[in-house]
Amino acid sequence: MLKKSNRMTTREFEMVWRSGRTVYRGRAVEARRVGERLARPKLAMVVGKKTARKAVDRNRLRRVGYARLEEMLLKQKDSYVVIIRATDEIGRRRVGKECRSRSSPYH
């Protein structure tokens, strides 16, 4: 789980969702950000119902996503306000494999 200081507030989230621009669009995720740099990064992970129908699966994808983002934070030098949105593709790939495997720490 991300530290509270690295998570977005509701107000920040709404601002980025409305006025942020898409900086990356892949098959599995999309990233939006606002152009201003900050002292420390602020992140949010969004997983919609189209991506995973069950709340359990959405929460699991969110936890896996936050774990990966946390690893990336340690390597990153620039700090921005970023929203990562999981697409349908990640739902089809992850829910069936990594998220439901017994060896996953999120099972």
Tab-separated table of N, CA, C and O in Angstrom:
chain	number	residue	atom	x	y	z
A	1	MET	N	0.837	-1.182	0.000
A	1	MET	CA	0.000	0.000	0.000
A	1	MET	C	0.879	1.241	0.000
A	1	MET	O	1.884	1.279	0.700
A	2	LEU	N	0.481	2.212	-0.755
A	2	LEU	CA	1.220	3.470	-0.800
A	2	LEU	C	1.067	4.237	0.509
A	2	LEU	O	0.042	4.152	1.173
A	3	LYS	N	2.085	4.996	0.842
A	3	LYS	CA	1.994	5.858	2.008
A	3	LYS	C	0.914	6.904	1.757
A	3	LYS	O	0.675	7.303	0.626
A	4	LYS	N	0.300	7.349	2.817
A	4	LYS	CA	-0.755	8.345	2.683
A	4	LYS	C	-0.247	9.616	2.005
A	4	LYS	O	-0.961	10.260	1.243
A	5	SER	N	1.001	9.963	2.248
A	5	SER	CA	1.569	11.166	1.643
A	5	SER	C	1.718	11.037	0.123
A	5	SER	O	1.852	12.035	-0.573
A	6	ASN	N	1.689	9.802	-0.405
A	6	ASN	CA	1.810	9.572	-1.849
A	6	ASN	C	0.471	9.300	-2.523
A	6	ASN	O	0.421	9.048	-3.715
A	7	ARG	N	-0.618	9.284	-1.742
A	7	ARG	CA	-1.946	9.054	-2.315
A	7	ARG	C	-2.654	10.377	-2.565
A	7	ARG	O	-2.463	11.338	-1.837
A	8	MET	N	-3.494	10.403	-3.581
A	8	MET	CA	-4.232	11.616	-3.939
A	8	MET	C	-5.422	11.831	-3.022
A	8	MET	O	-6.041	10.871	-2.577
A	9	THR	N	-5.738	13.094	-2.812
A	9	THR	CA	-6.987	13.430	-2.141
A	9	THR	C	-8.090	13.412	-3.188
A	9	THR	O	-7.815	13.370	-4.400
A	10	THR	N	-9.331	13.451	-2.754
A	10	THR	CA	-10.459	13.454	-3.686
A	10	THR	C	-10.396	14.669	-4.596
A	10	THR	O	-10.622	14.567	-5.802
A	11	ARG	N	-10.068	15.810	-4.053
A	11	ARG	CA	-9.984	17.039	-4.842
A	11	ARG	C	-8.902	16.935	-5.913
A	11	ARG	O	-9.113	17.311	-7.067
A	12	GLU	N	-7.733	16.412	-5.550
A	12	GLU	CA	-6.652	16.240	-6.524
A	12	GLU	C	-7.057	15.258	-7.619
A	12	GLU	O	-6.794	15.479	-8.798
A	13	PHE	N	-7.717	14.174	-7.210
A	13	PHE	CA	-8.149	13.162	-8.172
A	13	PHE	C	-9.103	13.773	-9.198
A	13	PHE	O	-8.935	13.579	-10.401
A	14	GLU	N	-10.094	14.500	-8.732
A	14	GLU	CA	-11.069	15.099	-9.642
A	14	GLU	C	-10.403	16.092	-10.592
A	14	GLU	O	-10.754	16.168	-11.765
A	15	MET	N	-9.441	16.864	-10.084
A	15	MET	CA	-8.740	17.830	-10.916
A	15	MET	C	-7.963	17.124	-12.035
A	15	MET	O	-8.032	17.508	-13.205
A	16	VAL	N	-7.233	16.079	-11.686
A	16	VAL	CA	-6.439	15.347	-12.688
A	16	VAL	C	-7.362	14.637	-13.670
A	16	VAL	O	-7.102	14.623	-14.871
A	17	TRP	N	-8.445	14.066	-13.191
A	17	TRP	CA	-9.363	13.335	-14.065
A	17	TRP	C	-9.981	14.272	-15.099
A	17	TRP	O	-10.146	13.927	-16.256
A	18	ARG	N	-10.325	15.501	-14.670
A	18	ARG	CA	-10.939	16.470	-15.582
A	18	ARG	C	-9.930	17.179	-16.474
A	18	ARG	O	-10.102	17.265	-17.677
A	19	SER	N	-8.856	17.691	-15.881
A	19	SER	CA	-7.960	18.561	-16.645
A	19	SER	C	-6.608	17.941	-16.994
A	19	SER	O	-5.843	18.530	-17.740
A	20	GLY	N	-6.327	16.763	-16.460
A	20	GLY	CA	-5.053	16.119	-16.772
A	20	GLY	C	-5.047	15.593	-18.192
A	20	GLY	O	-6.085	15.350	-18.789
A	21	ARG	N	-3.848	15.422	-18.730
A	21	ARG	CA	-3.786	14.869	-20.077
A	21	ARG	C	-3.188	13.464	-20.037
A	21	ARG	O	-2.381	13.144	-19.164
A	22	THR	N	-3.611	12.654	-20.977
A	22	THR	CA	-3.125	11.285	-21.062
A	22	THR	C	-1.688	11.301	-21.554
A	22	THR	O	-1.397	11.847	-22.612
A	23	VAL	N	-0.788	10.713	-20.772
A	23	VAL	CA	0.627	10.690	-21.147
A	23	VAL	C	1.067	9.310	-21.618
A	23	VAL	O	2.113	9.163	-22.226
A	24	TYR	N	0.265	8.290	-21.324
A	24	TYR	CA	0.588	6.947	-21.780
A	24	TYR	C	-0.710	6.166	-21.946
A	24	TYR	O	-1.605	6.222	-21.098
A	25	ARG	N	-0.823	5.452	-23.058
A	25	ARG	CA	-1.982	4.595	-23.275
A	25	ARG	C	-1.475	3.289	-23.861
A	25	ARG	O	-0.994	3.239	-24.987
A	26	GLY	N	-1.527	2.243	-23.067
A	26	GLY	CA	-1.093	0.931	-23.515
A	26	GLY	C	-2.273	-0.024	-23.549
A	26	GLY	O	-3.418	0.367	-23.363
A	27	ARG	N	-1.982	-1.287	-23.760
A	27	ARG	CA	-3.054	-2.287	-23.801
A	27	ARG	C	-3.620	-2.552	-22.421
A	27	ARG	O	-4.791	-2.856	-22.282
A	28	ALA	N	-2.791	-2.443	-21.385
A	28	ALA	CA	-3.235	-2.809	-20.044
A	28	ALA	C	-3.539	-1.612	-19.144
A	28	ALA	O	-4.394	-1.702	-18.282
A	29	VAL	N	-2.850	-0.505	-19.336
A	29	VAL	CA	-3.064	0.663	-18.477
A	29	VAL	C	-3.022	1.965	-19.272
A	29	VAL	O	-2.494	2.011	-20.374
A	30	GLU	N	-3.575	2.990	-18.647
A	30	GLU	CA	-3.545	4.347	-19.186
A	30	GLU	C	-3.110	5.256	-18.049
A	30	GLU	O	-3.509	5.043	-16.904
A	31	ALA	N	-2.277	6.237	-18.338
A	31	ALA	CA	-1.799	7.151	-17.294
A	31	ALA	C	-2.158	8.584	-17.661
A	31	ALA	O	-1.966	9.014	-18.796
A	32	ARG	N	-2.698	9.320	-16.686
A	32	ARG	CA	-3.016	10.741	-16.855
A	32	ARG	C	-2.241	11.514	-15.809
A	32	ARG	O	-2.066	11.040	-14.693
A	33	ARG	N	-1.825	12.726	-16.164
A	33	ARG	CA	-1.128	13.537	-15.185
A	33	ARG	C	-1.348	15.013	-15.445
A	33	ARG	O	-1.755	15.423	-16.517
A	34	VAL	N	-1.031	15.793	-14.421
A	34	VAL	CA	-1.038	17.241	-14.511
A	34	VAL	C	0.415	17.653	-14.630
A	34	VAL	O	1.297	17.056	-14.020
A	35	GLY	N	0.692	18.687	-15.401
A	35	GLY	CA	2.051	19.066	-15.737
A	35	GLY	C	2.922	19.616	-14.631
A	35	GLY	O	4.117	19.732	-14.794
A	36	GLU	N	2.391	19.944	-13.481
A	36	GLU	CA	3.208	20.559	-12.434
A	36	GLU	C	3.996	19.520	-11.641
A	36	GLU	O	3.504	18.456	-11.319
A	37	ARG	N	5.233	19.847	-11.326
A	37	ARG	CA	6.068	18.956	-10.528
A	37	ARG	C	5.840	19.224	-9.051
A	37	ARG	O	5.591	20.347	-8.649
A	38	LEU	N	5.983	18.193	-8.269
A	38	LEU	CA	5.778	18.296	-6.827
A	38	LEU	C	7.005	17.812	-6.081
A	38	LEU	O	7.894	17.189	-6.653
A	39	ALA	N	7.028	18.071	-4.788
A	39	ALA	CA	8.131	17.588	-3.960
A	39	ALA	C	8.093	16.069	-3.861
A	39	ALA	O	9.118	15.406	-3.833
A	40	ARG	N	6.900	15.502	-3.779
A	40	ARG	CA	6.749	14.039	-3.751
A	40	ARG	C	5.577	13.641	-4.641
A	40	ARG	O	4.625	14.384	-4.762
A	41	PRO	N	5.647	12.482	-5.270
A	41	PRO	CA	4.597	12.075	-6.209
A	41	PRO	C	3.275	11.777	-5.502
A	41	PRO	O	3.257	11.335	-4.362
A	42	LYS	N	2.185	12.034	-6.211
A	42	LYS	CA	0.845	11.706	-5.746
A	42	LYS	C	0.235	10.784	-6.785
A	42	LYS	O	0.190	11.116	-7.971
A	43	LEU	N	-0.241	9.613	-6.356
A	43	LEU	CA	-0.735	8.609	-7.291
A	43	LEU	C	-2.115	8.114	-6.907
A	43	LEU	O	-2.499	8.151	-5.739
A	44	ALA	N	-2.831	7.594	-7.905
A	44	ALA	CA	-4.108	6.922	-7.695
A	44	ALA	C	-4.227	5.814	-8.721
A	44	ALA	O	-3.714	5.921	-9.832
A	45	MET	N	-4.907	4.735	-8.353
A	45	MET	CA	-5.122	3.594	-9.240
A	45	MET	C	-6.621	3.406	-9.389
A	45	MET	O	-7.334	3.346	-8.392
A	46	VAL	N	-7.109	3.319	-10.636
A	46	VAL	CA	-8.530	3.177	-10.916
A	46	VAL	C	-8.755	1.871	-11.657
A	46	VAL	O	-8.094	1.603	-12.659
A	47	VAL	N	-9.696	1.067	-11.159
A	47	VAL	CA	-10.084	-0.171	-11.835
A	47	VAL	C	-11.601	-0.162	-11.921
A	47	VAL	O	-12.295	-0.217	-10.909
A	48	GLY	N	-12.134	-0.063	-13.135
A	48	GLY	CA	-13.575	0.032	-13.332
A	48	GLY	C	-14.269	-1.317	-13.379
A	48	GLY	O	-13.637	-2.371	-13.443
A	49	LYS	N	-15.608	-1.266	-13.356
A	49	LYS	CA	-16.403	-2.494	-13.382
A	49	LYS	C	-16.292	-3.227	-14.717
A	49	LYS	O	-16.485	-4.432	-14.771
A	50	LYS	N	-15.998	-2.515	-15.784
A	50	LYS	CA	-15.813	-3.181	-17.081
A	50	LYS	C	-14.536	-3.999	-17.085
A	50	LYS	O	-14.423	-4.978	-17.808
A	51	THR	N	-13.570	-3.605	-16.279
A	51	THR	CA	-12.299	-4.313	-16.217
A	51	THR	C	-12.442	-5.600	-15.426
A	51	THR	O	-11.970	-6.653	-15.835
A	52	ALA	N	-13.081	-5.525	-14.268
A	52	ALA	CA	-13.311	-6.710	-13.418
A	52	ALA	C	-14.672	-6.542	-12.764
A	52	ALA	O	-14.908	-5.563	-12.059
A	53	ARG	N	-15.543	-7.480	-12.985
A	53	ARG	CA	-16.919	-7.372	-12.493
A	53	ARG	C	-17.019	-7.412	-10.965
A	53	ARG	O	-17.764	-6.652	-10.366
A	54	LYS	N	-16.296	-8.322	-10.350
A	54	LYS	CA	-16.403	-8.492	-8.894
A	54	LYS	C	-15.528	-7.488	-8.165
A	54	LYS	O	-14.383	-7.236	-8.551
A	55	ALA	N	-16.051	-6.948	-7.073
A	55	ALA	CA	-15.294	-5.984	-6.262
A	55	ALA	C	-14.014	-6.620	-5.727
A	55	ALA	O	-12.984	-5.957	-5.629
A	56	VAL	N	-14.067	-7.895	-5.404
A	56	VAL	CA	-12.889	-8.601	-4.899
A	56	VAL	C	-11.767	-8.549	-5.930
A	56	VAL	O	-10.605	-8.277	-5.596
A	57	ASP	N	-12.116	-8.802	-7.193
A	57	ASP	CA	-11.113	-8.786	-8.261
A	57	ASP	C	-10.596	-7.373	-8.518
A	57	ASP	O	-9.408	-7.173	-8.751
A	58	ARG	N	-11.497	-6.373	-8.478
A	58	ARG	CA	-11.064	-4.987	-8.668
A	58	ARG	C	-10.102	-4.565	-7.571
A	58	ARG	O	-9.064	-3.955	-7.833
A	59	ASN	N	-10.425	-4.904	-6.342
A	59	ASN	CA	-9.547	-4.545	-5.222
A	59	ASN	C	-8.207	-5.265	-5.318
A	59	ASN	O	-7.166	-4.685	-5.019
A	60	ARG	N	-8.225	-6.500	-5.748
A	60	ARG	CA	-6.988	-7.258	-5.905
A	60	ARG	C	-6.108	-6.628	-6.985
A	60	ARG	O	-4.901	-6.455	-6.796
A	61	LEU	N	-6.709	-6.254	-8.114
A	61	LEU	CA	-5.961	-5.577	-9.173
A	61	LEU	C	-5.391	-4.257	-8.675
A	61	LEU	O	-4.261	-3.895	-8.988
A	62	ARG	N	-6.178	-3.544	-7.881
A	62	ARG	CA	-5.716	-2.273	-7.332
A	62	ARG	C	-4.514	-2.482	-6.411
A	62	ARG	O	-3.533	-1.743	-6.468
A	63	ARG	N	-4.577	-3.501	-5.561
A	63	ARG	CA	-3.458	-3.786	-4.645
A	63	ARG	C	-2.200	-4.169	-5.412
A	63	ARG	O	-1.101	-3.712	-5.079
A	64	VAL	N	-2.350	-5.004	-6.428
A	64	VAL	CA	-1.198	-5.394	-7.254
A	64	VAL	C	-0.633	-4.156	-7.951
A	64	VAL	O	0.582	-3.953	-7.988
A	65	GLY	N	-1.514	-3.317	-8.472
A	65	GLY	CA	-1.080	-2.094	-9.140
A	65	GLY	C	-0.345	-1.155	-8.200
A	65	GLY	O	0.704	-0.602	-8.549
A	66	TYR	N	-0.864	-0.980	-6.991
A	66	TYR	CA	-0.195	-0.128	-6.009
A	66	TYR	C	1.171	-0.686	-5.624
A	66	TYR	O	2.124	0.064	-5.433
A	67	ALA	N	1.280	-2.004	-5.526
A	67	ALA	CA	2.567	-2.615	-5.196
A	67	ALA	C	3.595	-2.315	-6.291
A	67	ALA	O	4.747	-1.981	-6.007
A	68	ARG	N	3.174	-2.422	-7.552
A	68	ARG	CA	4.070	-2.125	-8.667
A	68	ARG	C	4.432	-0.643	-8.704
A	68	ARG	O	5.571	-0.266	-8.970
A	69	LEU	N	3.458	0.215	-8.435
A	69	LEU	CA	3.723	1.656	-8.415
A	69	LEU	C	4.705	2.016	-7.308
A	69	LEU	O	5.562	2.872	-7.486
A	70	GLU	N	4.585	1.351	-6.183
A	70	GLU	CA	5.489	1.611	-5.066
A	70	GLU	C	6.930	1.266	-5.444
A	70	GLU	O	7.863	2.000	-5.124
A	71	GLU	N	7.112	0.155	-6.157
A	71	GLU	CA	8.447	-0.220	-6.641
A	71	GLU	C	8.997	0.847	-7.581
A	71	GLU	O	10.166	1.206	-7.508
A	72	MET	N	8.146	1.365	-8.451
A	72	MET	CA	8.572	2.372	-9.415
A	72	MET	C	8.903	3.694	-8.734
A	72	MET	O	9.772	4.426	-9.180
A	73	LEU	N	8.212	4.012	-7.646
A	73	LEU	CA	8.457	5.269	-6.932
A	73	LEU	C	9.885	5.363	-6.426
A	73	LEU	O	10.477	6.439	-6.405
A	74	LEU	N	10.438	4.232	-6.013
A	74	LEU	CA	11.794	4.230	-5.481
A	74	LEU	C	12.816	4.594	-6.558
A	74	LEU	O	13.852	5.166	-6.265
A	75	LYS	N	12.527	4.279	-7.813
A	75	LYS	CA	13.457	4.522	-8.913
A	75	LYS	C	13.247	5.882	-9.573
A	75	LYS	O	14.124	6.382	-10.251
A	76	GLN	N	12.093	6.478	-9.381
A	76	GLN	CA	11.728	7.695	-10.099
A	76	GLN	C	12.310	8.953	-9.454
A	76	GLN	O	12.330	9.086	-8.241
A	77	LYS	N	12.764	9.879	-10.301
A	77	LYS	CA	13.317	11.135	-9.809
A	77	LYS	C	12.292	12.263	-9.893
A	77	LYS	O	12.249	13.122	-9.035
A	78	ASP	N	11.474	12.284	-10.954
A	78	ASP	CA	10.467	13.329	-11.123
A	78	ASP	C	9.212	12.988	-10.327
A	78	ASP	O	8.854	11.826	-10.188
A	79	SER	N	8.537	14.003	-9.822
A	79	SER	CA	7.328	13.804	-9.039
A	79	SER	C	6.163	14.561	-9.665
A	79	SER	O	6.240	15.777	-9.840
A	80	TYR	N	5.116	13.845	-10.002
A	80	TYR	CA	3.920	14.422	-10.602
A	80	TYR	C	2.692	13.881	-9.904
A	80	TYR	O	2.756	12.946	-9.107
A	81	VAL	N	1.534	14.447	-10.246
A	81	VAL	CA	0.250	13.919	-9.823
A	81	VAL	C	-0.224	13.033	-10.966
A	81	VAL	O	-0.434	13.511	-12.079
A	82	VAL	N	-0.384	11.725	-10.710
A	82	VAL	CA	-0.680	10.765	-11.778
A	82	VAL	C	-1.828	9.848	-11.383
A	82	VAL	O	-1.902	9.387	-10.238
A	83	ILE	N	-2.710	9.562	-12.343
A	83	ILE	CA	-3.756	8.551	-12.185
A	83	ILE	C	-3.440	7.428	-13.155
A	83	ILE	O	-3.229	7.668	-14.344
A	84	ILE	N	-3.428	6.209	-12.667
A	84	ILE	CA	-3.243	5.024	-13.503
A	84	ILE	C	-4.603	4.337	-13.591
A	84	ILE	O	-5.197	4.005	-12.574
A	85	ARG	N	-5.087	4.124	-14.819
A	85	ARG	CA	-6.379	3.468	-15.013
A	85	ARG	C	-6.151	2.131	-15.695
A	85	ARG	O	-5.547	2.071	-16.767
A	86	ALA	N	-6.611	1.073	-15.063
A	86	ALA	CA	-6.497	-0.260	-15.652
A	86	ALA	C	-7.544	-0.395	-16.749
A	86	ALA	O	-8.682	0.023	-16.582
A	87	THR	N	-7.170	-0.983	-17.884
A	87	THR	CA	-8.095	-1.180	-18.994
A	87	THR	C	-8.646	-2.599	-18.964
A	87	THR	O	-8.237	-3.426	-18.148
A	88	ASP	N	-9.564	-2.880	-19.873
A	88	ASP	CA	-10.181	-4.204	-19.941
A	88	ASP	C	-9.160	-5.302	-20.164
A	88	ASP	O	-9.301	-6.411	-19.674
A	89	GLU	N	-8.104	-5.006	-20.896
A	89	GLU	CA	-7.077	-6.002	-21.213
A	89	GLU	C	-6.420	-6.538	-19.948
A	89	GLU	O	-6.200	-7.732	-19.807
A	90	ILE	N	-6.104	-5.669	-19.008
A	90	ILE	CA	-5.461	-6.137	-17.775
A	90	ILE	C	-6.428	-6.987	-16.958
A	90	ILE	O	-6.041	-7.940	-16.308
A	91	GLY	N	-7.702	-6.663	-17.019
A	91	GLY	CA	-8.700	-7.461	-16.312
A	91	GLY	C	-8.762	-8.880	-16.836
A	91	GLY	O	-8.828	-9.837	-16.080
A	92	ARG	N	-8.702	-9.021	-18.140
A	92	ARG	CA	-8.741	-10.364	-18.722
A	92	ARG	C	-7.482	-11.152	-18.412
A	92	ARG	O	-7.526	-12.350	-18.168
A	93	ARG	N	-6.329	-10.477	-18.397
A	93	ARG	CA	-5.066	-11.173	-18.166
A	93	ARG	C	-4.824	-11.452	-16.695
A	93	ARG	O	-4.478	-12.556	-16.321
A	94	ARG	N	-4.967	-10.449	-15.846
A	94	ARG	CA	-4.540	-10.553	-14.455
A	94	ARG	C	-5.501	-11.318	-13.563
A	94	ARG	O	-5.083	-12.091	-12.728
A	95	VAL	N	-6.792	-11.091	-13.707
A	95	VAL	CA	-7.741	-11.703	-12.786
A	95	VAL	C	-7.657	-13.209	-12.861
A	95	VAL	O	-7.686	-13.892	-11.855
A	96	GLY	N	-7.494	-13.734	-14.049
A	96	GLY	CA	-7.433	-15.177	-14.204
A	96	GLY	C	-6.118	-15.788	-13.777
A	96	GLY	O	-6.073	-16.929	-13.339
A	97	LYS	N	-5.023	-15.057	-13.847
A	97	LYS	CA	-3.708	-15.638	-13.599
A	97	LYS	C	-3.118	-15.203	-12.269
A	97	LYS	O	-3.273	-15.885	-11.258
A	98	GLU	N	-2.452	-14.081	-12.247
A	98	GLU	CA	-1.685	-13.664	-11.077
A	98	GLU	C	-2.549	-13.440	-9.842
A	98	GLU	O	-2.210	-13.857	-8.762
A	99	CYS	N	-3.667	-12.790	-10.024
A	99	CYS	CA	-4.468	-12.399	-8.876
A	99	CYS	C	-5.144	-13.578	-8.196
A	99	CYS	O	-5.474	-13.509	-7.030
A	100	ARG	N	-5.366	-14.654	-8.905
A	100	ARG	CA	-6.031	-15.804	-8.297
A	100	ARG	C	-5.086	-16.961	-7.987
A	100	ARG	O	-5.510	-17.975	-7.489
A	101	SER	N	-3.821	-16.789	-8.294
A	101	SER	CA	-2.882	-17.880	-8.023
A	101	SER	C	-2.632	-17.996	-6.527
A	101	SER	O	-2.675	-17.019	-5.795
A	102	ARG	N	-2.394	-19.188	-6.077
A	102	ARG	CA	-2.169	-19.410	-4.648
A	102	ARG	C	-0.855	-18.820	-4.164
A	102	ARG	O	-0.696	-18.519	-3.007
A	103	SER	N	0.084	-18.641	-5.082
A	103	SER	CA	1.384	-18.104	-4.678
A	103	SER	C	1.368	-16.577	-4.586
A	103	SER	O	2.313	-15.992	-4.072
A	104	SER	N	0.301	-15.936	-5.041
A	104	SER	CA	0.219	-14.488	-4.989
A	104	SER	C	0.043	-14.018	-3.543
A	104	SER	O	-0.734	-14.598	-2.797
A	105	PRO	N	0.774	-12.988	-3.125
A	105	PRO	CA	0.607	-12.488	-1.760
A	105	PRO	C	-0.747	-11.814	-1.552
A	105	PRO	O	-1.102	-11.499	-0.433
A	106	TYR	N	-1.511	-11.609	-2.618
A	106	TYR	CA	-2.793	-10.928	-2.517
A	106	TYR	C	-3.947	-11.896	-2.607
A	106	TYR	O	-5.060	-11.513	-2.845
A	107	HIS	N	-3.706	-13.193	-2.442
A	107	HIS	CA	-4.764	-14.206	-2.539
A	107	HIS	C	-5.504	-14.316	-1.232
A	107	HIS	O	-5.022	-14.236	-0.186
